[in-house]
Short mmCIF file of C-alpha atoms in Angstrom, two decimals:
data_model
loop_
_atom_site.label_atom_id
_atom_site.label_comp_id
_atom_site.label_asym_id
_atom_site.label_seq_id
_atom_site.Cartn_x
_atom_site.Cartn_y
_atom_site.Cartn_z
CA MET O 182 -20.27 26.66 1.57
CA GLN O 183 -18.08 26.82 4.61
CA SER O 184 -14.28 26.22 4.41
CA ILE O 185 -12.88 24.32 6.83
CA GLU O 186 -9.31 23.46 7.95
CA LEU O 187 -7.48 20.54 7.70
CA ASP O 188 -3.72 19.06 8.48
CA ALA O 189 -3.04 17.08 5.35
CA VAL O 190 0.07 15.11 3.53
CA VAL O 191 0.09 15.93 -0.14
CA LEU O 192 0.02 11.88 -1.86
CA GLY O 193 -0.16 13.24 -5.33
CA VAL O 194 -0.11 15.91 -7.54
CA MET O 195 -1.43 16.04 -11.13
CA ASP O 196 -1.38 19.42 -13.77
CA TYR O 197 -4.87 20.20 -14.68
CA GLY O 198 -5.51 22.63 -17.51
CA GLU O 199 -3.27 26.00 -18.09
CA ALA O 200 -3.05 26.67 -14.22
CA ASP O 201 -4.80 24.61 -12.10
CA LYS O 202 -3.36 21.31 -10.17
CA ILE O 203 -5.60 18.11 -8.72
CA VAL O 204 -3.82 17.31 -5.38
CA THR O 205 -4.57 13.77 -3.68
CA LEU O 206 -4.43 14.32 0.09
CA PHE O 207 -4.55 12.50 2.93
CA ALA O 208 -5.97 14.50 6.10
CA LEU O 209 -6.30 13.88 9.35
CA GLU O 210 -9.96 14.51 9.78
CA GLN O 211 -11.39 13.61 6.43
CA GLY O 212 -9.01 10.49 5.44
CA LYS O 213 -7.78 10.49 1.33
CA LEU O 214 -9.78 13.67 -0.51
CA LYS O 215 -9.00 14.90 -4.09
CA GLY O 216 -8.84 18.79 -4.12
CA LEU O 217 -8.68 21.30 -7.25
CA ALA O 218 -6.33 24.08 -6.63
CA ARG O 219 -7.38 26.86 -8.88
CA ASN O 220 -4.87 29.10 -10.54
CA ALA O 221 -2.46 27.09 -8.52
CA LYS O 222 0.52 27.19 -10.89
CA LYS O 223 0.66 31.19 -10.90
CA SER O 224 -0.72 31.86 -7.39
CA ARG O 225 2.27 32.33 -5.91
CA LYS O 226 0.12 33.82 -2.76
CA ARG O 227 -2.49 31.27 -1.89
CA PHE O 228 -0.46 27.73 -2.42
CA GLY O 229 3.32 29.00 -2.80
CA GLY O 230 5.55 25.98 -3.42
CA ALA O 231 3.43 24.13 -1.10
CA LEU O 232 1.63 22.21 -3.45
CA GLU O 233 4.35 19.36 -3.65
CA PRO O 234 4.34 15.52 -3.00
CA PHE O 235 4.99 14.26 0.59
CA ALA O 236 4.54 17.93 1.83
CA ARG O 237 2.42 18.46 5.04
CA LEU O 238 0.08 21.22 4.99
CA ARG O 239 -2.54 23.34 7.11
CA LEU O 240 -5.28 23.69 3.96
CA GLN O 241 -8.30 25.64 3.83
CA VAL O 242 -10.90 23.64 2.14
CA THR O 243 -14.31 23.72 1.04
CA LEU O 244 -16.16 20.34 1.11
CA LYS O 245 -17.73 18.86 -2.14
CA ASP O 246 -19.05 15.31 -3.22
CA GLY O 247 -16.26 14.50 -5.24
CA LEU O 248 -13.52 17.23 -6.11
CA SER O 249 -13.26 19.55 -3.15
CA THR O 250 -11.50 23.05 -3.74
CA LEU O 251 -8.43 24.49 -2.25
CA ASN O 252 -8.37 27.55 -1.43
CA GLY O 253 -5.00 28.06 0.32
CA ALA O 254 -2.30 26.60 2.01
CA ASP O 255 0.15 26.93 5.02
CA VAL O 256 3.54 24.78 5.20
CA ILE O 257 4.04 22.74 8.02
CA ASN O 258 6.48 20.65 6.97
CA VAL O 259 7.92 20.44 3.54
CA PHE O 260 10.48 17.87 4.61
CA PRO O 261 13.62 19.73 2.98
CA HIS O 262 16.06 16.92 3.89
CA ILE O 263 14.14 14.08 1.64
CA ARG O 264 14.71 16.51 -1.26
CA THR O 265 18.46 16.42 -0.53
CA GLU O 266 18.48 12.47 -1.18
CA LEU O 267 16.83 10.25 -4.36
CA GLY O 268 16.68 7.51 -1.91
CA LYS O 269 14.61 9.33 0.45
CA ILE O 270 12.70 10.83 -2.48
CA SER O 271 11.80 7.26 -3.36
CA HIS O 272 10.91 5.89 -0.19
CA ALA O 273 8.74 9.04 0.56
CA ALA O 274 6.83 8.62 -2.58
CA TYR O 275 6.62 4.74 -2.33
CA ALA O 276 4.71 5.41 1.11
CA CYS O 277 2.60 8.26 0.09
CA GLU O 278 1.27 5.76 -3.09
CA LEU O 279 0.96 3.01 -1.03
CA VAL O 280 -1.51 5.18 1.11
CA GLU O 281 -2.93 6.32 -1.76
CA GLN O 282 -3.78 3.35 -3.05
CA LEU O 283 -4.83 1.06 -0.06
CA VAL O 284 -6.85 3.77 1.54
CA ALA O 285 -10.37 4.64 0.04
CA GLU O 286 -12.21 8.06 0.22
CA GLY O 287 -13.21 9.61 3.11
CA GLU O 288 -11.76 7.05 5.51
CA THR O 289 -10.60 8.71 8.29
CA ASN O 290 -7.98 6.78 9.63
CA THR O 291 -6.08 9.11 12.78
CA ARG O 292 -3.49 6.10 13.49
CA LEU O 293 -2.52 5.96 9.59
CA PHE O 294 -1.80 9.53 9.30
CA ARG O 295 0.47 9.09 12.33
CA LEU O 296 2.36 6.60 11.00
CA LEU O 297 2.61 8.21 7.54
CA THR O 298 3.89 11.67 9.16
CA ALA O 299 6.09 9.68 11.31
CA TYR O 300 8.14 7.85 8.29
CA LEU O 301 8.43 11.14 6.89
CA GLU O 302 9.76 12.72 9.71
CA HIS O 303 11.97 10.15 10.19
CA LEU O 304 13.24 10.02 6.56
CA ASP O 305 13.64 13.35 6.91
CA ARG O 306 15.82 13.36 10.20
CA VAL O 307 18.34 10.25 9.69
CA PRO O 308 19.95 8.73 6.82
CA GLN O 309 17.58 6.10 5.03
CA ASP O 310 17.23 2.60 6.21
CA ALA O 311 15.55 -0.31 4.61
CA SER O 312 14.69 -1.58 7.72
CA ASP O 313 12.26 1.74 8.13
CA ARG O 314 10.47 1.03 4.72
CA ARG O 315 9.95 -2.89 6.17
CA PHE O 316 8.67 -1.13 9.68
CA PHE O 317 6.31 1.03 7.71
CA GLU O 318 4.76 -1.69 5.88
CA ALA O 319 4.36 -4.01 8.73
CA ASN O 320 3.10 -1.28 10.14
CA LEU O 321 0.61 0.60 7.32
CA LEU O 322 -0.96 -3.21 7.02
CA LYS O 323 -1.62 -3.58 10.85
CA VAL O 324 -2.91 -0.04 11.11
CA LEU O 325 -5.59 -0.98 7.86
CA GLY O 326 -6.40 -4.66 9.28
CA TYR O 327 -4.19 -6.54 6.69
CA GLN O 328 -1.66 -7.67 9.11
CA PRO O 329 -0.39 -10.87 7.95
CA GLU O 330 -0.68 -13.72 10.54
CA LEU O 331 2.61 -14.55 12.07
CA ALA O 332 1.88 -16.15 15.69
CA ARG O 333 0.30 -19.11 14.36
CA CYS O 334 0.33 -21.33 11.39
CA ALA O 335 -1.86 -19.93 8.72
CA CYS O 336 -2.99 -23.95 7.69
CA CYS O 337 -3.00 -25.79 11.23
CA ASP O 338 -3.13 -22.67 13.50
CA GLY O 339 -0.01 -24.03 15.53
CA GLU O 340 2.01 -21.52 17.34
CA LEU O 341 5.07 -20.71 15.07
CA ALA O 342 7.25 -19.98 17.91
CA ALA O 343 7.52 -23.69 19.15
CA MET O 344 8.50 -24.66 15.24
CA GLN O 345 11.05 -24.96 12.86
CA GLN O 346 11.51 -24.71 9.15
CA LEU O 347 8.80 -22.26 8.54
CA ARG O 348 7.92 -21.15 4.84
CA LEU O 349 5.82 -18.45 3.44
CA ALA O 350 2.18 -19.36 2.17
CA PRO O 351 1.44 -19.30 -1.50
CA SER O 352 -0.89 -17.08 -1.17
CA GLY O 353 1.45 -14.38 0.34
CA THR O 354 -1.03 -14.24 3.67
CA GLY O 355 0.64 -15.88 6.44
CA ILE O 356 3.10 -18.41 7.21
CA LEU O 357 2.99 -22.08 7.28
CA CYS O 358 4.92 -24.58 9.93
CA GLY O 359 7.05 -27.24 8.81
CA SER O 360 4.50 -30.37 8.27
CA CYS O 361 1.88 -28.03 6.49
CA ALA O 362 4.38 -26.61 3.98
CA ARG O 363 7.40 -28.71 1.86
CA THR O 364 7.82 -25.86 -0.48
CA GLY O 365 8.02 -21.68 -0.71
CA ARG O 366 10.37 -19.40 0.73
CA PRO O 367 11.93 -20.22 3.68
CA VAL O 368 11.44 -17.65 6.76
CA SER O 369 13.68 -17.63 9.83
CA SER O 370 12.07 -17.14 13.17
CA ASP O 371 13.98 -14.28 13.66
CA THR O 372 12.66 -12.20 11.15
CA ILE O 373 9.20 -13.17 12.31
CA SER O 374 10.79 -12.08 16.16
CA LEU O 375 11.27 -8.74 14.64
CA LEU O 376 8.56 -8.09 12.43
CA ILE O 377 6.15 -9.23 15.67
CA ARG O 378 8.55 -6.36 17.59
CA SER O 379 8.16 -3.44 14.90
CA LEU O 380 4.16 -3.94 15.29
CA SER O 381 4.51 -3.87 19.25
CA THR O 382 7.39 -0.74 19.49
CA GLY O 383 5.37 2.05 17.74
CA ARG O 384 8.38 3.96 17.05
CA PHE O 385 10.83 3.97 14.06
CA GLY O 386 14.87 3.38 14.28
CA LEU O 387 14.28 0.92 17.27
CA VAL O 388 14.12 -2.43 14.87
CA ARG O 389 16.62 -3.28 12.53
CA PHE O 390 16.51 -6.43 10.09
CA PRO O 391 19.98 -8.01 9.62
CA PRO O 392 20.69 -8.21 5.59
CA GLU O 393 19.27 -12.03 5.43
CA GLY O 394 16.67 -11.02 7.83
CA LEU O 395 15.36 -8.05 5.45
CA ALA O 396 15.12 -9.95 2.29
CA GLU O 397 12.80 -12.43 4.20
CA ALA O 398 10.84 -9.88 6.04
CA GLY O 399 10.13 -8.06 2.29
CA ALA O 400 9.11 -11.50 0.93
CA ILE O 401 6.60 -11.59 3.44
CA LEU O 402 5.62 -7.74 3.54
CA ASP O 403 5.66 -7.80 -0.64
CA ALA O 404 3.64 -10.18 -0.89
CA ALA O 405 0.84 -9.15 2.26
CA ILE O 406 0.51 -5.94 0.11
CA ALA O 407 0.51 -7.32 -3.22
CA CYS O 408 -2.59 -9.17 -2.13
CA HIS O 409 -4.52 -5.79 -1.52
CA LEU O 410 -3.20 -3.80 -4.67
CA THR O 411 -5.16 -3.46 -7.63
CA ARG O 412 -2.26 -1.95 -9.62
CA PRO O 413 1.19 -2.24 -9.74
CA LEU O 414 3.11 0.66 -7.47
CA LYS O 415 4.90 3.25 -10.06
CA SER O 416 7.32 4.55 -6.91
CA LEU O 417 8.22 0.89 -6.47
CA ALA O 418 9.08 0.55 -10.38
CA PHE O 419 11.09 3.39 -10.17
CA MET O 420 13.08 2.70 -6.86
CA GLU O 421 14.31 -0.66 -8.85
CA GLN O 422 15.36 1.20 -11.91
CA VAL O 423 17.58 3.96 -9.93
CA SER O 424 18.39 1.44 -7.33
CA CYS O 425 17.81 3.01 -4.46
CA MET E 217 -28.41 24.73 -28.87
CA ILE E 218 -26.61 26.65 -31.99
CA HIS E 219 -25.40 24.56 -34.69
CA PHE E 220 -22.46 25.62 -36.76
CA SER E 221 -21.49 24.38 -40.55
CA ARG E 222 -19.15 21.36 -40.26
CA SER E 223 -15.90 22.85 -41.12
CA LEU E 224 -16.48 25.96 -38.33
CA THR E 225 -17.79 23.44 -35.72
CA ARG E 226 -14.02 21.20 -36.62
CA LEU E 227 -12.28 24.62 -36.16
CA LEU E 228 -13.73 25.09 -32.79
CA GLY E 229 -13.00 21.80 -31.65
CA GLU E 230 -9.24 22.23 -32.65
CA LEU E 231 -9.32 25.61 -31.15
CA LYS E 232 -10.69 24.10 -27.83
CA LYS E 233 -7.75 21.30 -27.26
CA LEU E 234 -5.25 24.64 -26.86
CA PRO E 235 -4.28 25.07 -23.43
CA GLY E 236 -6.25 27.99 -21.84
CA VAL E 237 -9.06 28.05 -24.44
CA GLY E 238 -12.46 27.38 -23.54
CA ASP E 239 -15.66 27.16 -25.81
CA LYS E 240 -16.11 31.05 -25.39
CA THR E 241 -12.63 31.82 -26.21
CA ALA E 242 -12.89 29.32 -28.96
CA LEU E 243 -15.85 30.99 -30.75
CA ARG E 244 -14.42 34.37 -30.05
CA LEU E 245 -11.05 33.49 -32.29
CA ALA E 246 -12.99 31.76 -34.46
CA PHE E 247 -14.87 34.64 -35.58
CA HIS E 248 -11.78 37.16 -35.31
CA LEU E 249 -10.09 34.61 -37.78
CA LEU E 250 -13.53 34.55 -40.62
CA LYS E 251 -13.68 38.06 -40.44
CA SER E 252 -10.03 38.69 -41.88
CA PRO E 253 -9.01 35.89 -43.99
CA ASP E 254 -6.06 37.19 -45.18
CA ASN E 255 -4.86 36.29 -41.31
CA LEU E 256 -6.39 33.43 -41.49
CA SER E 257 -4.55 32.06 -44.68
CA ALA E 258 -1.02 33.34 -42.79
CA LEU E 259 -2.24 31.17 -39.62
CA ALA E 260 -2.95 27.96 -41.68
CA GLU E 261 0.30 28.41 -43.58
CA SER E 262 2.48 29.17 -40.53
CA LEU E 263 1.20 25.64 -38.75
CA LEU E 264 1.90 23.69 -41.86
CA GLU E 265 5.40 25.25 -41.94
CA VAL E 266 6.01 24.67 -38.18
CA LYS E 267 4.67 21.21 -39.13
CA ALA E 268 6.88 20.44 -41.79
CA GLY E 269 9.99 22.45 -40.40
CA VAL E 270 10.48 22.34 -36.48
CA ARG E 271 12.06 18.85 -35.20
CA PHE E 272 14.62 18.35 -32.45
CA CYS E 273 17.90 19.69 -32.31
CA SER E 274 20.09 15.92 -32.78
CA ILE E 275 22.58 17.45 -30.06
CA CYS E 276 20.58 19.32 -27.54
CA PHE E 277 17.33 18.02 -28.05
CA SER E 278 16.14 21.51 -28.25
CA ILE E 279 12.89 22.86 -31.17
CA THR E 280 15.05 23.57 -34.16
CA GLU E 281 14.14 23.95 -37.71
CA ALA E 282 18.14 23.83 -38.80
CA ASP E 283 20.17 20.60 -37.32
CA PRO E 284 21.78 21.45 -34.90
CA CYS E 285 20.37 24.09 -33.81
CA HIS E 286 22.05 27.93 -33.41
CA LEU E 287 22.48 27.01 -30.05
CA CYS E 288 25.11 24.06 -30.85
CA SER E 289 26.29 25.79 -34.00
CA THR E 290 27.19 28.82 -32.80
CA GLU E 291 30.00 30.16 -30.55
CA ARG E 292 29.63 29.49 -27.00
CA ASP E 293 31.54 27.81 -24.04
CA SER E 294 31.75 24.14 -25.58
CA THR E 295 33.21 23.18 -22.04
CA THR E 296 29.73 23.72 -19.99
CA ILE E 297 26.42 21.99 -20.49
CA CYS E 298 23.42 23.36 -18.53
CA VAL E 299 20.55 20.96 -18.45
CA VAL E 300 17.30 21.57 -18.43
CA GLU E 301 13.63 19.92 -18.26
CA GLU E 302 11.85 21.52 -21.49
CA PRO E 303 12.70 23.54 -24.24
CA GLN E 304 11.43 26.46 -23.21
CA ASP E 305 13.36 26.63 -19.66
CA ILE E 306 16.28 27.86 -22.33
CA LEU E 307 14.31 30.87 -22.85
CA ALA E 308 14.29 31.54 -19.49
CA MET E 309 18.48 30.97 -19.38
CA GLU E 310 19.22 32.84 -22.55
CA ARG E 311 17.01 35.87 -21.31
CA SER E 312 19.06 36.47 -18.16
CA ARG E 313 22.09 36.40 -20.39
CA ALA E 314 24.01 34.99 -17.34
CA PHE E 315 24.86 31.65 -19.02
CA ASN E 316 26.82 31.31 -22.43
CA GLY E 317 27.34 27.13 -22.48
CA ARG E 318 26.05 24.70 -24.35
CA TYR E 319 22.38 23.16 -23.54
CA HIS E 320 20.51 19.80 -23.26
CA VAL E 321 16.92 19.55 -22.98
CA LEU E 322 15.74 16.25 -21.14
CA HIS E 323 12.45 16.52 -21.70
CA GLY E 324 10.79 16.16 -18.41
CA ALA E 325 11.80 15.20 -15.13
CA LEU E 326 12.07 11.88 -12.96
CA SER E 327 8.86 11.32 -11.00
CA PRO E 328 8.59 8.41 -8.76
CA LEU E 329 5.21 8.96 -8.36
CA ASN E 330 4.21 9.44 -11.53
CA GLY E 331 6.22 6.52 -12.89
CA ILE E 332 8.85 8.63 -14.86
CA THR E 333 12.24 6.68 -14.95
CA PRO E 334 15.52 7.36 -16.49
CA SER E 335 14.92 5.42 -19.78
CA ASP E 336 11.88 8.20 -20.39
CA LEU E 337 14.08 11.19 -20.52
CA LYS E 338 17.23 12.03 -22.90
CA ILE E 339 19.97 10.62 -20.13
CA ALA E 340 21.56 8.17 -21.67
CA GLU E 341 22.12 10.75 -25.02
CA LEU E 342 23.64 13.40 -21.89
CA MET E 343 25.96 10.97 -20.83
CA GLN E 344 27.02 10.08 -24.30
CA ARG E 345 27.90 14.04 -25.00
CA LEU E 346 29.40 13.72 -21.69
CA GLU E 347 31.88 10.93 -22.25
CA LYS E 348 33.00 12.60 -25.08
CA GLY E 349 35.55 14.19 -22.81
CA SER E 350 35.65 18.18 -23.71
CA ILE E 351 33.01 19.28 -21.00
CA ARG E 352 34.02 20.44 -17.40
CA GLU E 353 30.95 21.89 -15.80
CA VAL E 354 27.85 20.40 -16.15
CA LEU E 355 25.15 23.18 -14.36
CA LEU E 356 21.90 21.53 -13.45
CA ALA E 357 18.80 23.83 -14.20
CA THR E 358 15.78 21.23 -13.61
CA ASN E 359 13.05 22.91 -11.66
CA PHE E 360 12.98 23.22 -7.80
CA THR E 361 10.15 20.66 -7.59
CA VAL E 362 10.35 17.54 -5.83
CA GLU E 363 10.57 15.90 -9.66
CA GLY E 364 13.42 18.48 -10.79
CA GLU E 365 15.33 17.67 -7.39
CA ALA E 366 14.94 13.81 -7.90
CA THR E 367 16.08 14.40 -11.43
CA ALA E 368 19.23 16.66 -10.53
CA LEU E 369 20.24 14.19 -7.63
CA TYR E 370 20.02 11.41 -9.96
CA LEU E 371 22.27 13.05 -12.96
CA THR E 372 24.84 14.09 -10.07
CA ARG E 373 25.17 10.33 -9.41
CA LEU E 374 26.05 9.02 -12.91
CA ILE E 375 28.46 12.44 -13.73
CA LYS E 376 30.20 12.80 -10.61
CA PRO E 377 32.67 9.71 -11.51
CA LEU E 378 33.28 11.23 -14.86
CA SER E 379 35.55 13.46 -12.71
CA ILE E 380 33.09 16.66 -14.46
CA ARG E 381 31.95 19.64 -11.99
CA VAL E 382 28.42 19.73 -11.25
CA THR E 383 26.63 22.70 -10.34
CA ARG E 384 23.25 23.67 -9.50
CA LEU E 385 21.17 27.01 -9.75
CA ALA E 386 21.00 29.04 -6.69
CA HIS E 387 17.70 28.97 -4.79
CA GLY E 388 16.28 31.28 -2.16
CA ILE E 389 14.75 34.78 -1.97
CA PRO E 390 13.23 36.27 -5.17
CA LEU E 391 14.77 39.52 -5.90
CA GLY E 392 12.47 42.33 -4.74
CA SER E 393 10.70 40.41 -2.49
CA ASP E 394 9.67 41.28 1.34
CA LEU E 395 11.40 38.36 3.78
CA GLU E 396 8.12 38.53 5.44
CA PHE E 397 6.25 37.17 2.97
CA VAL E 398 8.13 34.40 1.92
CA ASP E 399 7.27 30.88 2.98
CA ALA E 400 9.20 29.06 5.11
CA ALA E 401 10.51 26.29 3.16
CA THR E 402 12.19 28.97 0.77
CA VAL E 403 13.56 31.12 4.15
CA GLN E 404 15.19 27.92 5.67
CA ARG E 405 17.10 27.27 1.75
CA ALA E 406 18.08 30.45 1.61
CA VAL E 407 19.47 30.54 4.85
CA GLU E 408 21.19 27.14 4.43
CA GLY E 409 22.73 28.29 1.11
CA ARG E 410 23.55 32.10 2.65
CA SER E 411 26.89 33.27 1.20
CA GLU E 412 29.74 35.38 2.95
CA LEU E 413 29.88 39.18 1.65
#
């Protein structure tokens, strides 16, 4: 079988046997795939220290149904500055776990690959900011087609821009206007505007949520993500326990 | 398919549970042991002895038969603690003969992707040791993986407020290696951590 080259981000690594590793990757050319790196713990020549979570690699892979074989890896970027802050490590792990959970194997998604690598590059370059996490989540949902409806009421389809007393829909999949909802978490129109801007800007660092807006955006996005998860995210629990 | 006796099949099954032992190796080991009954008895006795006698040291959580272990009870620098992930990491440190302080084994490393949090490690026990007041330096010797780095960063955050010096093992180009064959990330770290001559 022919070996091909892939540009990929490591989403997770699991020890297998004495010296092998099973690596979950998100590749530009192939989407999500799992690969077996034989002797990865001992062979410094083929893999070096490359098979680490959220590293971006150029990989030599023999594609197979189920578990592909990883033949070698060259580092494109290990994002060294992410590894110097616990908060950055947690957020990078969270982004990778979200992609790992929400993407099916073999589904190519160039926009999602660009979004993930842009987030990792941004985390590596600038101080960690909670707004960037929400920016990533909003765009991740958009790219995957899970974006919550932000312009119109999820019940009466009225335009939200002209309405007051907005609330988060109990299902977590949209916003309700004041006439359609009496209960539920209140959401300000400013937060909705910032979320819409996050989806149209396309660059990290340009949208900053104020503290109350961050909590509201968090409630909207967390609920929208939770609808599509099959199990709780380990990295999220980790983030909460180490408070970063 | 070859059928072995019940006891031999059980032995093969147990041997195959060991790391790096597959069908063929298990069979080879089993027949080797059967050919030398004295070795078989000695091996069985030593396994039972290990099971009965070996435990974790109540101070450093390394593997020991006597509690506290010899590293905690012999004459060493009691003002410095080296924190490692696993008991076997102590062997690597001791082989170097570069460290003469005490140890603390965490039994793992923090891992956001595998859901390993501080409560899964011996971190509370380390903090109890530090709060007694005689420690002046903590050397963090966790692995240079994402998990090891996360653990070191978390411990630094906990220990710094206690006014204890926190140090980390240096990292860079391995001794005896050619620069041209070293990966970019290692070279980058080595340049960042360069020292004046």
